[in-house]
PDB file of C-alpha atoms in Angstrom:
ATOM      1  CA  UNK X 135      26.166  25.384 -39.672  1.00  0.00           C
ATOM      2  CA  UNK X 136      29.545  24.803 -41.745  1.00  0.00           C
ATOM      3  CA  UNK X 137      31.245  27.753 -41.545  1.00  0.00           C
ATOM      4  CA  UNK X 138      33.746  28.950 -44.980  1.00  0.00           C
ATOM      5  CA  UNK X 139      37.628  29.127 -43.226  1.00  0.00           C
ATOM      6  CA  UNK X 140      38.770  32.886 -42.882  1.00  0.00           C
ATOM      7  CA  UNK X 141      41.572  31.747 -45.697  1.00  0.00           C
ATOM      8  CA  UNK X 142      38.431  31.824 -48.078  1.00  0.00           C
ATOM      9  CA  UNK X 143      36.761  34.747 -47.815  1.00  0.00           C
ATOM     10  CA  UNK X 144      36.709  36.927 -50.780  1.00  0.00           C
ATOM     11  CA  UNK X 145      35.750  40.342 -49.936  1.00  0.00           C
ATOM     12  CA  UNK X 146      36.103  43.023 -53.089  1.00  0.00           C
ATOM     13  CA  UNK X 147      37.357  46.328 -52.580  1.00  0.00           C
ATOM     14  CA  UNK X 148      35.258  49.186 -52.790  1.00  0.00           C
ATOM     15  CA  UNK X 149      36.483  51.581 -55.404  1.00  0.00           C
ATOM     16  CA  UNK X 150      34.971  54.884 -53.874  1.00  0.00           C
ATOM     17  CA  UNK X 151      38.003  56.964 -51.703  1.00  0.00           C
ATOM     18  CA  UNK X 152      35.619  57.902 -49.106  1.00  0.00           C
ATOM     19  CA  UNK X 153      38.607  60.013 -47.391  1.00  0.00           C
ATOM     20  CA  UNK X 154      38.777  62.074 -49.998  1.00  0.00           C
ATOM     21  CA  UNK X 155      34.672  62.586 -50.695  1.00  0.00           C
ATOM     22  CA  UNK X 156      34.651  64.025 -47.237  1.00  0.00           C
ATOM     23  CA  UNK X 157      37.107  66.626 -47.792  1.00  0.00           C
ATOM     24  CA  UNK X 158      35.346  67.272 -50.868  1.00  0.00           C
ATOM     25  CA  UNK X 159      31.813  67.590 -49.103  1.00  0.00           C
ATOM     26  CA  UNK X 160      33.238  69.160 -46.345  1.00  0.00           C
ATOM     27  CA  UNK X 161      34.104  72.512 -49.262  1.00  0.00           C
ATOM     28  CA  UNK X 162      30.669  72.040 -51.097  1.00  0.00           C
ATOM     29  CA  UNK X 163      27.676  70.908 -48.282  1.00  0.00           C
ATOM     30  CA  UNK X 164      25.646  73.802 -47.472  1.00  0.00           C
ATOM     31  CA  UNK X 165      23.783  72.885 -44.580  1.00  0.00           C
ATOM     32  CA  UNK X 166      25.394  73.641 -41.243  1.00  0.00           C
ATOM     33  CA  UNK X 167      24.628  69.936 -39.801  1.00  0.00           C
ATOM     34  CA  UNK X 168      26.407  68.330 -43.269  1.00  0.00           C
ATOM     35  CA  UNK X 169      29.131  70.159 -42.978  1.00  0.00           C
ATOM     36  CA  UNK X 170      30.221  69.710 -39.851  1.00  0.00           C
ATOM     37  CA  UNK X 171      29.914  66.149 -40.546  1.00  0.00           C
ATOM     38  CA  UNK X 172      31.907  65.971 -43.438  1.00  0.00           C
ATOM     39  CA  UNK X 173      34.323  68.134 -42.369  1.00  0.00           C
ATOM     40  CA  UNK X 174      35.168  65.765 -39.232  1.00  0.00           C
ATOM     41  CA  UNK X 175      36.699  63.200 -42.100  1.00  0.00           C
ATOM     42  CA  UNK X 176      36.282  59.214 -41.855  1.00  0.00           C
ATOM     43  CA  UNK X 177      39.141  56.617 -41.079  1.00  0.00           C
ATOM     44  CA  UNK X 178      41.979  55.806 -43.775  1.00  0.00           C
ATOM     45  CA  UNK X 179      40.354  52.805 -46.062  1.00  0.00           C
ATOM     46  CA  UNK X 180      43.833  50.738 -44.628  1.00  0.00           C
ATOM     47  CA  UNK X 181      42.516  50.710 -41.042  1.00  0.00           C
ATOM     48  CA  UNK X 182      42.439  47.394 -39.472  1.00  0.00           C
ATOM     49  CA  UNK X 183      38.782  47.350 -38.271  1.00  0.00           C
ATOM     50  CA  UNK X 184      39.922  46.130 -34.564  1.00  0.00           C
ATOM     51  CA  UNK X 185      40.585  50.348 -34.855  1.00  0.00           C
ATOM     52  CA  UNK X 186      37.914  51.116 -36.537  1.00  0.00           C
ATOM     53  CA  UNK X 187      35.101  52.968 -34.441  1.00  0.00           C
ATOM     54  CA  UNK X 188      31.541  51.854 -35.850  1.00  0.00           C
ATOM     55  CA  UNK X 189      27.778  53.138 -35.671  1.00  0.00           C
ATOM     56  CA  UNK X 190      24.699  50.897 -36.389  1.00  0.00           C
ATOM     57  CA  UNK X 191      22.143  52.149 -38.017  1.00  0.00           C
ATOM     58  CA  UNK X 192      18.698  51.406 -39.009  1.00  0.00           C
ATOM     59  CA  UNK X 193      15.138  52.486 -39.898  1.00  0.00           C
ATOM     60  CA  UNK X 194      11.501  52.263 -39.685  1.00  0.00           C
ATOM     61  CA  UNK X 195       9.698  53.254 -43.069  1.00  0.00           C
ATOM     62  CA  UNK X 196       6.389  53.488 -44.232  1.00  0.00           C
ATOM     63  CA  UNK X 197       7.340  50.998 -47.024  1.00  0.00           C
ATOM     64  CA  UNK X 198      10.278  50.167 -49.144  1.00  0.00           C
ATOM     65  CA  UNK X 199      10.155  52.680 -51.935  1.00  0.00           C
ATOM     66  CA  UNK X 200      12.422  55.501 -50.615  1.00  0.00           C
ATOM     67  CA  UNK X 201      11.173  58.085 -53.572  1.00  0.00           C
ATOM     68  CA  UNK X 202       7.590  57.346 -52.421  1.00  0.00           C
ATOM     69  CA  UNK X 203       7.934  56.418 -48.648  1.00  0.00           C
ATOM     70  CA  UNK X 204       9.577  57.870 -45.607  1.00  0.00           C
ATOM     71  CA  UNK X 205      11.281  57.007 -42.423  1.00  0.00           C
ATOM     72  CA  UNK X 206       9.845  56.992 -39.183  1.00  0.00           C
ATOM     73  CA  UNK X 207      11.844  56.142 -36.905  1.00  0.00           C
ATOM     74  CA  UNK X 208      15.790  55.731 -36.465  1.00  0.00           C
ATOM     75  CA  UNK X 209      18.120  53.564 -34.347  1.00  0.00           C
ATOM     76  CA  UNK X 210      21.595  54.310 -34.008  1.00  0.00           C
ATOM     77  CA  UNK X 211      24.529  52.250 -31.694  1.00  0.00           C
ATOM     78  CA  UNK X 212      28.228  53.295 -31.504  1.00  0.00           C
ATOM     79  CA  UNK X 213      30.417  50.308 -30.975  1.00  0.00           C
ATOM     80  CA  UNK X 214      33.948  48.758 -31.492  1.00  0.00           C
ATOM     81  CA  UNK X 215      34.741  45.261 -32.244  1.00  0.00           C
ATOM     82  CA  UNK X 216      34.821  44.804 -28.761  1.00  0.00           C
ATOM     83  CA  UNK X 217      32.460  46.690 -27.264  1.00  0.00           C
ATOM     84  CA  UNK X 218      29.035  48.091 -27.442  1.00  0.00           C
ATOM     85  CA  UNK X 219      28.215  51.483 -25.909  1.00  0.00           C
ATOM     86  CA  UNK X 220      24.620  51.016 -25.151  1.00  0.00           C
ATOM     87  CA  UNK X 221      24.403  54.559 -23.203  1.00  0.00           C
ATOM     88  CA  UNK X 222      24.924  56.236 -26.331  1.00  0.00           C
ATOM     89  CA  UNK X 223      22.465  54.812 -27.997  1.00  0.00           C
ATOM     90  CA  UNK X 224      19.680  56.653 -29.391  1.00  0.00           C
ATOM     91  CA  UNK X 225      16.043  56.353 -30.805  1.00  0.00           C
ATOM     92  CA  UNK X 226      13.802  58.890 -32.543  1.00  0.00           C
ATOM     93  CA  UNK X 227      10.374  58.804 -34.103  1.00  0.00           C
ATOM     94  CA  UNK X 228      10.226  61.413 -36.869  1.00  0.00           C
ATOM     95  CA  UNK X 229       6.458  62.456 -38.955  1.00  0.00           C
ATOM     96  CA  UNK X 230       6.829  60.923 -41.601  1.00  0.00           C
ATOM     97  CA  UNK X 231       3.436  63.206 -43.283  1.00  0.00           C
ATOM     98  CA  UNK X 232       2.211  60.897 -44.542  1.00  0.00           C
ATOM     99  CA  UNK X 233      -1.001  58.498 -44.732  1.00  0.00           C
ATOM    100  CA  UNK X 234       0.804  55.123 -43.040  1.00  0.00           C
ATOM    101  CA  UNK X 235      -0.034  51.883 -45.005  1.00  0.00           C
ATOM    102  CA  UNK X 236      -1.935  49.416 -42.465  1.00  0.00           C
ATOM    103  CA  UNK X 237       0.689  46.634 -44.400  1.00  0.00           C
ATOM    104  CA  UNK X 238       3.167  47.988 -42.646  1.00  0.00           C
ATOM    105  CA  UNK X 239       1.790  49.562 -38.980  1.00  0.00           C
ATOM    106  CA  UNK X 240       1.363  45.781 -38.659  1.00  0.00           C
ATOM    107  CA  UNK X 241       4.557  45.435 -39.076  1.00  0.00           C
ATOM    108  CA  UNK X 242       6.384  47.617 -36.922  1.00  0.00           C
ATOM    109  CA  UNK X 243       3.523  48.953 -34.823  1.00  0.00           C
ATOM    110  CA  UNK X 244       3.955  52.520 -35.466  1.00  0.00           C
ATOM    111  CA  UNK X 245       1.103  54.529 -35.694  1.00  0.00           C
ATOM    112  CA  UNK X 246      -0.326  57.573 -37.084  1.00  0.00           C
ATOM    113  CA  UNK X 247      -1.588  59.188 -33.647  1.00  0.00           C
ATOM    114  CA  UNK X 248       2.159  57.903 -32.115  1.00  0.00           C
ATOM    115  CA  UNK X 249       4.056  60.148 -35.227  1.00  0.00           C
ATOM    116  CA  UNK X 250       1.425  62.590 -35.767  1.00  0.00           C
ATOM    117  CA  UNK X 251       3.177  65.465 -33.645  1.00  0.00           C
ATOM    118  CA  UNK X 252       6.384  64.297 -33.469  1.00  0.00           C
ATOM    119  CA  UNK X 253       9.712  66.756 -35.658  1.00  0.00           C
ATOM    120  CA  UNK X 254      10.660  66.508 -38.735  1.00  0.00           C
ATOM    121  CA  UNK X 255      13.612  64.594 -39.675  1.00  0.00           C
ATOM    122  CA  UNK X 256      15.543  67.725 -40.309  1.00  0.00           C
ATOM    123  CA  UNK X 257      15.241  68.566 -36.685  1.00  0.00           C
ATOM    124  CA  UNK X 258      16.951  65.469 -35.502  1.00  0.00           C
ATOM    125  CA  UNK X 259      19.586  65.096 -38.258  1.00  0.00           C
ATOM    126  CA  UNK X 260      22.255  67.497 -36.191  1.00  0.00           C
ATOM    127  CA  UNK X 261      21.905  65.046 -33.338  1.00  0.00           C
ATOM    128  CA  UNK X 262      22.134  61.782 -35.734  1.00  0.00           C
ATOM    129  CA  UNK X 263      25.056  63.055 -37.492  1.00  0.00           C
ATOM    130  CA  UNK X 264      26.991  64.091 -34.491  1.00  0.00           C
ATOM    131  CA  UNK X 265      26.454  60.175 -33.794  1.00  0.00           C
ATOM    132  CA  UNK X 266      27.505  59.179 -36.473  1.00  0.00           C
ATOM    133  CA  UNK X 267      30.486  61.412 -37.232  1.00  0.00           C
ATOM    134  CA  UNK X 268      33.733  60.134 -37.788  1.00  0.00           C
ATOM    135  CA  UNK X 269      32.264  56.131 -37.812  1.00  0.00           C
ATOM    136  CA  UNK X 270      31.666  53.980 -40.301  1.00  0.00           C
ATOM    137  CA  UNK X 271      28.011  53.149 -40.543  1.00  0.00           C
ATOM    138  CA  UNK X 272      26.968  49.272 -40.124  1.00  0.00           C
ATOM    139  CA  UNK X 273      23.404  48.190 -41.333  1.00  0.00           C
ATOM    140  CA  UNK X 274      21.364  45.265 -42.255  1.00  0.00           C
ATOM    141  CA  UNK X 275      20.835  45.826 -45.784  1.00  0.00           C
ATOM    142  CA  UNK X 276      21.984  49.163 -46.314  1.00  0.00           C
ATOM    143  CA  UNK X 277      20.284  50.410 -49.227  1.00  0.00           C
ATOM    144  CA  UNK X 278      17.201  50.811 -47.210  1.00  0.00           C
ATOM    145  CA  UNK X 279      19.409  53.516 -44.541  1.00  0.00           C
ATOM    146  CA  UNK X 280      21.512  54.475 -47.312  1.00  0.00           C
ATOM    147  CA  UNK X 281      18.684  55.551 -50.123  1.00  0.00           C
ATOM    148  CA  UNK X 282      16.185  56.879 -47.656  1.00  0.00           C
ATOM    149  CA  UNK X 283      18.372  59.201 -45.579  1.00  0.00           C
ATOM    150  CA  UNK X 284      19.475  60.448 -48.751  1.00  0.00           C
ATOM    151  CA  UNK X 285      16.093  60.772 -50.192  1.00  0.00           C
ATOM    152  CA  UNK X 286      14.875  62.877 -47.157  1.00  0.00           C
ATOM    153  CA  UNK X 287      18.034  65.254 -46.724  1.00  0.00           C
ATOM    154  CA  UNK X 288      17.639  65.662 -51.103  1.00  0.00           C
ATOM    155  CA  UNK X 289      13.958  66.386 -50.560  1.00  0.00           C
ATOM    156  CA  UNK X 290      14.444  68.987 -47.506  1.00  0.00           C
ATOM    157  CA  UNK X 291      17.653  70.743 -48.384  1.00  0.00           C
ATOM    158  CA  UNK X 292      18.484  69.692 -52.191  1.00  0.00           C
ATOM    159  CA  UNK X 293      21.825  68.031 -51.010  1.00  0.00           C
ATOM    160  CA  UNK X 294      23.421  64.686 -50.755  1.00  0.00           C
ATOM    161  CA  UNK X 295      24.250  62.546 -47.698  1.00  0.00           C
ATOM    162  CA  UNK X 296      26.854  59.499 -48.680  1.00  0.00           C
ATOM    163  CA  UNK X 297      29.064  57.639 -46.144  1.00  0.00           C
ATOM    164  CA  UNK X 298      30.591  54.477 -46.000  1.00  0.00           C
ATOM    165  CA  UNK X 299      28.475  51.233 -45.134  1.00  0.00           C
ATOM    166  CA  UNK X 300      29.220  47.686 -44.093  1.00  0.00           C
ATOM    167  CA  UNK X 301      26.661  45.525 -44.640  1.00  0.00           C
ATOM    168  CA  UNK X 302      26.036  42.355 -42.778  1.00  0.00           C
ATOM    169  CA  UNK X 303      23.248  40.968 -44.951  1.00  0.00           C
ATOM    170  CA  UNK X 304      25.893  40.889 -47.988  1.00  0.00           C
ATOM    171  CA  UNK X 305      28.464  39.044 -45.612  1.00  0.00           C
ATOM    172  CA  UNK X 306      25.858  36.992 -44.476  1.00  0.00           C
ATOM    173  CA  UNK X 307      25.272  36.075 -48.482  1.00  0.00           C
ATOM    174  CA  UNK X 308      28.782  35.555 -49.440  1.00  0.00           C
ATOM    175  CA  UNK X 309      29.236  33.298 -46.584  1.00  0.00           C
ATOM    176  CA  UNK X 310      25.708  31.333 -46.638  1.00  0.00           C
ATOM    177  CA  UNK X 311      24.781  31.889 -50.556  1.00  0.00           C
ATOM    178  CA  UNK X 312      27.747  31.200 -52.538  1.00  0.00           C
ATOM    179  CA  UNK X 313      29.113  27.524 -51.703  1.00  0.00           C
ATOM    180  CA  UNK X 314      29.038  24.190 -52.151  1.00  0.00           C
ATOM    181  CA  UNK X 315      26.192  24.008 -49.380  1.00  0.00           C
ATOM    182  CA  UNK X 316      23.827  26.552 -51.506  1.00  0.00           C
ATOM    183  CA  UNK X 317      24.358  24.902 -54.424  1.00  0.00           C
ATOM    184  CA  UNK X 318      23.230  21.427 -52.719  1.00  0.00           C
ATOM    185  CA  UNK X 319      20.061  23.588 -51.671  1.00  0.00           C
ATOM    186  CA  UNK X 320      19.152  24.760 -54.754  1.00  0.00           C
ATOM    187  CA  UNK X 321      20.078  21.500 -56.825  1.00  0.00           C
ATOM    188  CA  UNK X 322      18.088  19.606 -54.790  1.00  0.00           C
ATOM    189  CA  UNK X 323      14.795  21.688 -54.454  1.00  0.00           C
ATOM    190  CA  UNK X 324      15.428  22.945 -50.938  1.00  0.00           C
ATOM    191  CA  UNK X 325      15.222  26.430 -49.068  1.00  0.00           C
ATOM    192  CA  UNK X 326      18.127  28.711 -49.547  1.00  0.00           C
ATOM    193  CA  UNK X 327      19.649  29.827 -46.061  1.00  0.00           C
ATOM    194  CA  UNK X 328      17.797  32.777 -45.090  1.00  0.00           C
ATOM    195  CA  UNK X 329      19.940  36.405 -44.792  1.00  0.00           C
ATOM    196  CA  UNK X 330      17.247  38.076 -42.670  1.00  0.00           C
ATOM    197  CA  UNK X 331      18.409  39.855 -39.615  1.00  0.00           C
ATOM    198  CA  UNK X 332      17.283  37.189 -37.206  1.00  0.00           C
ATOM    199  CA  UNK X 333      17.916  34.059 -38.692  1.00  0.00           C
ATOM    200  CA  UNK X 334      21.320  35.235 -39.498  1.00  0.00           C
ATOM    201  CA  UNK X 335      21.825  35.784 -35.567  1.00  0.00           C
ATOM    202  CA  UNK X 336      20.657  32.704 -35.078  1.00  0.00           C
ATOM    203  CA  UNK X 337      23.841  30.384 -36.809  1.00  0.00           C
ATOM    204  CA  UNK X 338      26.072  32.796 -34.145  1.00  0.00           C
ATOM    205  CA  UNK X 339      24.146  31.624 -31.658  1.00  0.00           C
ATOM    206  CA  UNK X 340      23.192  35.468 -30.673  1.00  0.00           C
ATOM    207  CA  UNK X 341      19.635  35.957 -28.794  1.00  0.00           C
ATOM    208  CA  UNK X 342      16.637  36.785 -29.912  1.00  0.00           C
ATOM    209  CA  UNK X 343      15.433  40.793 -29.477  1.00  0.00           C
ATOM    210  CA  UNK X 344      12.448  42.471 -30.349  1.00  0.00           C
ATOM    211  CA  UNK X 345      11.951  42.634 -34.511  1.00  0.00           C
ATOM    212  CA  UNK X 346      11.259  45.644 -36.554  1.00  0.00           C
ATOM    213  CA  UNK X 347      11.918  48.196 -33.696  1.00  0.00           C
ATOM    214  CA  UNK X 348      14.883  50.643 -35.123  1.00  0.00           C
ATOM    215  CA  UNK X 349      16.643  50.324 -31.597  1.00  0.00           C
ATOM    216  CA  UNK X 350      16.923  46.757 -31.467  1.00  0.00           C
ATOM    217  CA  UNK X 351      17.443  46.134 -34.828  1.00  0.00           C
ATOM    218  CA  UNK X 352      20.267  48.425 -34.711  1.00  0.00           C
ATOM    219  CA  UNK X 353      22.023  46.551 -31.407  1.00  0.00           C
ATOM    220  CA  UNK X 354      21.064  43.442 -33.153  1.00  0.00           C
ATOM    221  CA  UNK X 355      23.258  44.485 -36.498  1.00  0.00           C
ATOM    222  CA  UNK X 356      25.936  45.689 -34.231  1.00  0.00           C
ATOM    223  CA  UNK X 357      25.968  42.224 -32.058  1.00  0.00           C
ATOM    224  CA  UNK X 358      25.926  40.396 -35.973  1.00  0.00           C
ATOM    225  CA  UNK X 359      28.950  42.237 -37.366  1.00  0.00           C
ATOM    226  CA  UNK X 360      31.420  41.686 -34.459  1.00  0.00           C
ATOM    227  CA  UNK X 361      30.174  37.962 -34.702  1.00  0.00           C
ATOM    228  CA  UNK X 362      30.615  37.646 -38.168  1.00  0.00           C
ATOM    229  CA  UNK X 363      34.433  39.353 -37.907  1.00  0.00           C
ATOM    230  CA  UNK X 364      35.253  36.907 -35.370  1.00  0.00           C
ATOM    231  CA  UNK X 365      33.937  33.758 -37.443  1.00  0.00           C
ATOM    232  CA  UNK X 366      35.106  34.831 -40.666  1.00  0.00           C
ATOM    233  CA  UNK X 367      37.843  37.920 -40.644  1.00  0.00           C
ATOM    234  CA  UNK X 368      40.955  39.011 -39.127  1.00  0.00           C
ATOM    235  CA  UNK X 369      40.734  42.244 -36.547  1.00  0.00           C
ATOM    236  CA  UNK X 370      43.696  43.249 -39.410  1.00  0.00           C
ATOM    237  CA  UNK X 371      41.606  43.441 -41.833  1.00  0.00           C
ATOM    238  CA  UNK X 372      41.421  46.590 -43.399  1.00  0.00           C
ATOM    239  CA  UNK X 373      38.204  48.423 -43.474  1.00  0.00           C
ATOM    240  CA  UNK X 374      37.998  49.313 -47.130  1.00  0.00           C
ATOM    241  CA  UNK X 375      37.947  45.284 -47.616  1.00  0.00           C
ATOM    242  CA  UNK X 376      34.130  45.486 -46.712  1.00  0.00           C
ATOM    243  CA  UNK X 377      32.793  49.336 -46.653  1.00  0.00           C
ATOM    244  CA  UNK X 378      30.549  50.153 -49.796  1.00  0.00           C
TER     245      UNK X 378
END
């Protein structure tokens, strides 16, 4: 596919000074788990992302409504720009308790019996955070990790959990969704490019892994983003150029 030059991508700053929300979370978050995590800070919005150390994230739900559904199962990958560290990986299935929609066990092949005894979220969040501490959290679509996570820590311990997010699917728009090419697509009748996690691999040429599995998913976002930095950004960049 035609790729837009790295001289014309537009990239708006996010307004939020995540910095400084962590110091203030750090003083207010009750919960031993949050605090800790807030009180180990995030990177300066002006680091280049080449310095930038990253986590991918992403979930299994029982459907898309996070005030209604849950999460059952989370995939989380440290990496850099230039490298992935696959040992650290990790992958937990939570109980959601709830009735799982067959819409979606066909969809991600999670059962009831399979989360039936397995913890609570809360029991795995000191483990995720400690993970995710100190990174900047990379999803596919991130309101789904974003909204959820927060739903579930609000519902269990009546606090917030915010960080900042990249999101590849909203790269993948502004590059594939807001050109001359699109334009073409929709004047003349035909498919949009599709954002979705796999066919956006697909233009970088990236293989093809296992769908809807939080794991995979996760190395697959984390494989997209240091693609999509090398097509489209400079390593220079700062990170506050793309974080939400």
């Amino acid at each position: 596919m035609l790729y837009l030059p790295k001289s014309q991508m537009r990239v708006e700053p996010e307004p939020v000074n995540w910095p400084d929300y962590y110091r203030q979370q750090a003083r207010r978050a009750r919960h031993p788990a949050i605090k800790r995590f807030y009180q180990q800070g995030i990177v300066n919005a002006d680091t280049p992302l080449e310095s930038v150390p990253f986590v991918a994230l992403d979930f299994e739900t029982t459907g898309l409504n996070p005030a209604r559904d849950s999460i059952l199962s989370i995939g989380v990958v440290p990496f850099t720009l230039s490298r992935i560290t696959l040992p650290a990986a990790r992958h937990w299935l939570v109980n959601p308790h709830q009735k799982l929609p067959e819409e979606t066990v066909v969809v991600h092949g999670i059962t009831q019996s399979r989360v039936a005894n397995q913890p609570d979220i809360l029991s795995v969040l000191p483990m995720l955070l400690e993970l995710m501490a100190g990174r900047v959290v990379v999803a596919h679509h991130l309101a789904i990790e974003r909204n959820f996570l927060n739903q579930a820590i609000k519902r269990r311990v009546h606090e917030e959990l915010l960080f900042p997010m990249i999101d590849t699917m909203a790269i993948e728009n502004k590059i594939c969704r807001q050109g001359w090419r699109d334009f073409w697509l929709r004047l003349t009748g035909r498919p949009r490019l599709s954002i979705r996690l796999a066919n956006s691999r697909s233009r970088y040429g990236l293989p093809i892994y296992r769908a809807h599995h939080a794991q995979s998913d996760a190395l697959s976002t984390a494989e997209l983003f240091q693609a999509q930095v090398q097509y489209h950004f400079n390593s220079q960049l700062s990170v506050n150029k793309l974080w939400q």
